[in-house]
XYZ file of C-alpha atoms in Angstrom:
274
model
C -15.325 5.095 -65.522
C -15.498 1.559 -66.889
C -18.692 -0.473 -67.077
C -17.418 -2.656 -64.222
C -16.697 0.304 -61.946
C -20.067 1.882 -62.809
C -21.876 -1.303 -61.842
C -19.848 -1.541 -58.616
C -20.836 1.998 -57.652
C -24.483 1.301 -58.500
C -24.430 -1.798 -56.304
C -22.793 0.159 -53.474
C -25.417 2.900 -53.671
C -28.191 0.296 -53.725
C -26.689 -1.465 -50.694
C -26.495 1.844 -48.815
C -30.265 2.190 -49.340
C -31.397 -1.434 -48.877
C -28.947 -2.786 -46.252
C -27.322 0.306 -44.718
C -25.700 -1.430 -41.757
C -24.057 -4.065 -43.931
C -22.921 -1.431 -46.412
C -21.491 0.712 -43.617
C -19.574 -2.158 -42.014
C -18.048 -3.258 -45.308
C -17.305 0.282 -46.495
C -15.468 1.214 -43.306
C -13.499 -2.029 -43.348
C -12.433 -1.381 -46.938
C -11.622 2.262 -46.186
C -9.113 1.397 -43.450
C -7.574 -1.552 -45.336
C -4.904 -0.523 -47.860
C -5.342 -2.245 -51.214
C -1.585 -2.124 -51.842
C 1.348 -1.584 -49.514
C 3.363 0.657 -51.856
C 2.816 2.756 -54.979
C 6.168 2.916 -56.705
C 9.486 1.178 -57.220
C 11.286 4.511 -57.540
C 13.582 5.363 -54.671
C 14.243 1.802 -53.545
C 17.872 2.003 -54.562
C 18.180 4.808 -51.999
C 16.458 2.738 -49.310
C 18.946 -0.063 -50.006
C 21.794 2.218 -48.878
C 20.166 2.768 -45.454
C 19.902 0.551 -42.387
C 16.625 -1.383 -42.272
C 15.485 -1.436 -38.650
C 12.262 -2.127 -36.759
C 10.518 -0.626 -33.770
C 7.300 -1.472 -31.934
C 4.335 0.449 -33.316
C 0.643 0.541 -32.381
C -0.366 -2.509 -34.445
C 2.912 -4.421 -34.613
C 6.516 -3.984 -35.683
C 7.215 -1.075 -38.017
C 10.039 -0.732 -40.518
C 12.365 2.255 -40.429
C 15.166 3.083 -42.865
C 17.916 4.982 -41.050
C 21.087 6.712 -42.162
C 23.435 9.579 -41.421
C 24.230 11.652 -38.379
C 23.301 15.185 -37.421
C 19.787 16.492 -36.735
C 17.191 13.772 -37.255
C 14.409 14.137 -39.821
C 11.451 11.742 -39.775
C 9.660 11.000 -43.062
C 6.032 9.832 -43.174
C 4.460 8.724 -46.447
C 0.773 8.772 -47.349
C -1.955 6.181 -47.871
C -1.124 3.023 -49.831
C 2.518 4.051 -50.154
C 5.770 3.398 -48.310
C 9.116 4.993 -47.540
C 10.291 4.823 -51.156
C 7.967 7.749 -51.896
C 10.080 10.121 -49.812
C 13.481 8.604 -50.566
C 14.509 11.382 -52.978
C 13.832 14.052 -50.360
C 15.630 11.967 -47.734
C 18.676 11.489 -49.947
C 19.007 15.255 -50.480
C 18.909 15.851 -46.731
C 21.270 12.962 -46.042
C 23.797 14.587 -48.374
C 23.311 17.862 -46.475
C 24.361 16.350 -43.160
C 21.067 15.254 -41.626
C 20.145 11.941 -40.075
C 17.144 10.471 -41.887
C 14.509 8.091 -40.504
C 11.985 6.957 -43.113
C 9.013 5.189 -41.551
C 6.704 2.645 -43.151
C 3.290 3.326 -41.623
C 1.272 0.557 -39.951
C -0.073 -1.939 -42.541
C 2.145 -0.334 -45.196
C 5.451 -1.250 -46.789
C 7.395 -3.687 -44.615
C 5.480 -2.861 -41.427
C 3.079 -5.283 -39.778
C -0.701 -4.944 -39.661
C -3.656 -5.175 -42.045
C -5.710 -2.107 -41.158
C -4.664 1.434 -40.272
C -5.606 5.054 -40.628
C -4.443 8.425 -39.333
C -4.669 7.593 -35.600
C -2.428 4.550 -36.043
C -0.018 6.475 -38.297
C 0.186 9.213 -35.659
C 0.824 6.721 -32.875
C 3.486 5.103 -35.059
C 5.346 8.410 -35.410
C 5.244 8.848 -31.650
C 6.598 5.312 -31.213
C 9.445 6.158 -33.589
C 10.307 9.143 -31.381
C 10.411 6.802 -28.382
C 12.999 4.723 -30.249
C 15.051 7.362 -32.069
C 14.452 10.428 -29.927
C 12.562 13.595 -30.766
C 13.296 14.647 -34.358
C 14.531 18.039 -35.470
C 11.969 17.902 -38.274
C 9.188 15.835 -39.823
C 8.536 15.691 -43.569
C 5.120 14.267 -44.434
C 3.266 13.599 -47.685
C -0.495 13.454 -48.178
C -2.167 11.570 -45.304
C 1.157 11.738 -43.506
C 0.400 15.384 -42.696
C -2.743 14.874 -40.570
C -1.048 11.818 -39.067
C 1.931 13.923 -37.984
C -0.398 16.583 -36.560
C -2.131 13.862 -34.524
C 1.285 12.767 -33.239
C 2.109 16.357 -32.273
C -1.231 17.249 -30.718
C -1.945 13.955 -28.912
C 1.262 11.968 -28.463
C 3.962 14.468 -27.581
C 5.886 14.534 -30.875
C 7.665 17.900 -30.851
C 9.787 18.672 -33.930
C 11.294 22.120 -34.367
C 10.239 22.162 -38.023
C 7.560 20.515 -40.109
C 7.217 20.120 -43.878
C 3.901 19.128 -45.461
C 3.693 17.958 -49.071
C 0.292 17.770 -50.778
C -1.774 17.690 -47.595
C -5.509 17.038 -47.377
C -7.144 19.292 -44.824
C -9.592 16.927 -43.141
C -10.855 13.356 -43.205
C -14.527 14.298 -43.755
C -13.587 16.506 -46.702
C -11.409 13.768 -48.157
C -14.145 11.143 -47.853
C -16.748 13.440 -49.424
C -14.410 14.477 -52.255
C -13.436 10.941 -53.245
C -16.926 9.585 -52.643
C -18.465 12.134 -55.000
C -15.684 11.584 -57.539
C -16.444 7.847 -57.523
C -20.177 8.455 -57.938
C -21.292 7.389 -54.466
C -24.613 8.776 -53.271
C -24.889 11.310 -50.450
C -26.445 8.559 -48.334
C -23.510 6.214 -48.953
C -20.967 8.913 -48.065
C -22.896 9.841 -44.915
C -22.982 6.206 -43.797
C -19.226 5.929 -44.338
C -18.559 9.037 -42.238
C -20.827 7.827 -39.451
C -19.111 4.424 -39.483
C -15.646 5.976 -39.344
C -16.766 8.165 -36.463
C -17.792 5.074 -34.523
C -14.538 3.313 -35.358
C -12.455 6.247 -34.105
C -14.648 6.792 -31.064
C -14.865 10.558 -31.478
C -16.468 13.145 -33.779
C -15.149 12.837 -37.324
C -14.739 16.635 -37.467
C -11.876 16.304 -34.995
C -9.755 14.978 -37.848
C -9.185 18.392 -39.396
C -5.632 19.735 -39.546
C -6.854 23.340 -39.514
C -8.578 22.628 -36.188
C -5.261 21.783 -34.513
C -3.025 24.120 -36.511
C -3.368 27.238 -34.300
C -1.846 25.363 -31.341
C 1.168 24.048 -33.278
C 4.627 25.332 -32.334
C 6.808 23.830 -35.095
C 7.943 26.219 -37.811
C 6.108 24.869 -40.851
C 6.363 24.841 -44.638
C 3.360 23.748 -46.720
C 4.017 22.705 -50.317
C 1.300 21.888 -52.833
C 0.958 21.487 -56.592
C -1.936 23.316 -58.228
C -2.548 20.273 -60.439
C -3.172 17.960 -57.473
C -6.268 15.808 -58.108
C -6.060 13.924 -54.790
C -5.911 16.781 -52.275
C -6.979 20.337 -53.059
C -4.177 22.908 -53.220
C -6.540 25.136 -51.235
C -6.211 22.677 -48.346
C -2.578 23.628 -47.749
C -3.463 27.307 -48.107
C -6.213 26.985 -45.497
C -3.955 25.155 -43.049
C -1.015 27.527 -43.536
C -3.294 30.496 -42.901
C -4.014 29.363 -39.330
C -0.687 27.668 -38.494
C 1.415 30.281 -36.649
C 4.227 31.571 -38.859
C 3.734 28.946 -41.570
C 5.183 29.356 -45.056
C 3.310 28.288 -48.203
C 4.688 27.323 -51.625
C 2.395 26.486 -54.551
C 3.818 24.959 -57.734
C 1.842 25.567 -60.897
C 0.557 22.378 -62.506
C 2.430 19.989 -60.236
C 0.411 16.902 -59.263
C -0.086 15.053 -55.984
C 2.989 12.872 -56.433
C 4.984 15.455 -58.326
C 6.020 17.057 -55.038
C 7.934 13.859 -54.224
C 10.505 14.159 -57.034
C 10.442 17.722 -58.376
C 13.917 19.286 -58.084
C 12.490 22.693 -57.129
C 10.489 21.209 -54.270
C 13.424 19.132 -53.035
C 15.665 22.200 -52.939
C 12.979 24.334 -51.243
C 12.551 21.721 -48.516
C 16.311 21.304 -48.080
C 16.784 25.067 -47.792
C 13.916 25.396 -45.301
C 15.375 22.717 -43.046
C 18.945 23.945 -43.407
């Protein structure tokens, strides 16, 4: 941690103690506002071969990249990313005869909006189904997994198959993990969770994939790298354990973004969906 980041954390912890309401308001606002709209330039040459379309999402127009015929597969990226993240997986499925629909989440990529989190991502997936029809499958990375589960449990998204790549299990766990990693105090983390709970208008513990997993009907594959420093590999194991009939694949040493390009993962996903 640099001296600047250390001082920022110290100021945040002090604000959580001295002016908790102000800290909470600012922390929640920052948490739901992506700092960047994409993480990589890789995969954009694949996106350029697809049709760039838009549909109406929960916070404005959303971008979709569409190509191919056959059974439709939706792709949902994670936080502070865009459709380029999943372009390699999409290209493999496109070549195997699937229709692909890669979706930029609200406030991400070429989609409209400034703030978004899992509820908006989930509603965006449901809106895509209203436009393109129910998909045969959904492939989701990172925060895309709980977002897709929200779409399935609350908005009527009903894919036959579901693939999760590097999934976090729950929002509270994710906030606590990254808060502790950054050096935030227990008080600061608690204030953030309470603020997010108010923003969402329901208990924060509801945002736990394992809570909804037992009621899921899609045949699921959970993929995780054991070297993931963003979401615990155990998260996918815990979800797969309670998701009826789910399959689990762990890849030794692979990181959080490694599951996006690794040839073994791409082939495993293609085989599962085929």
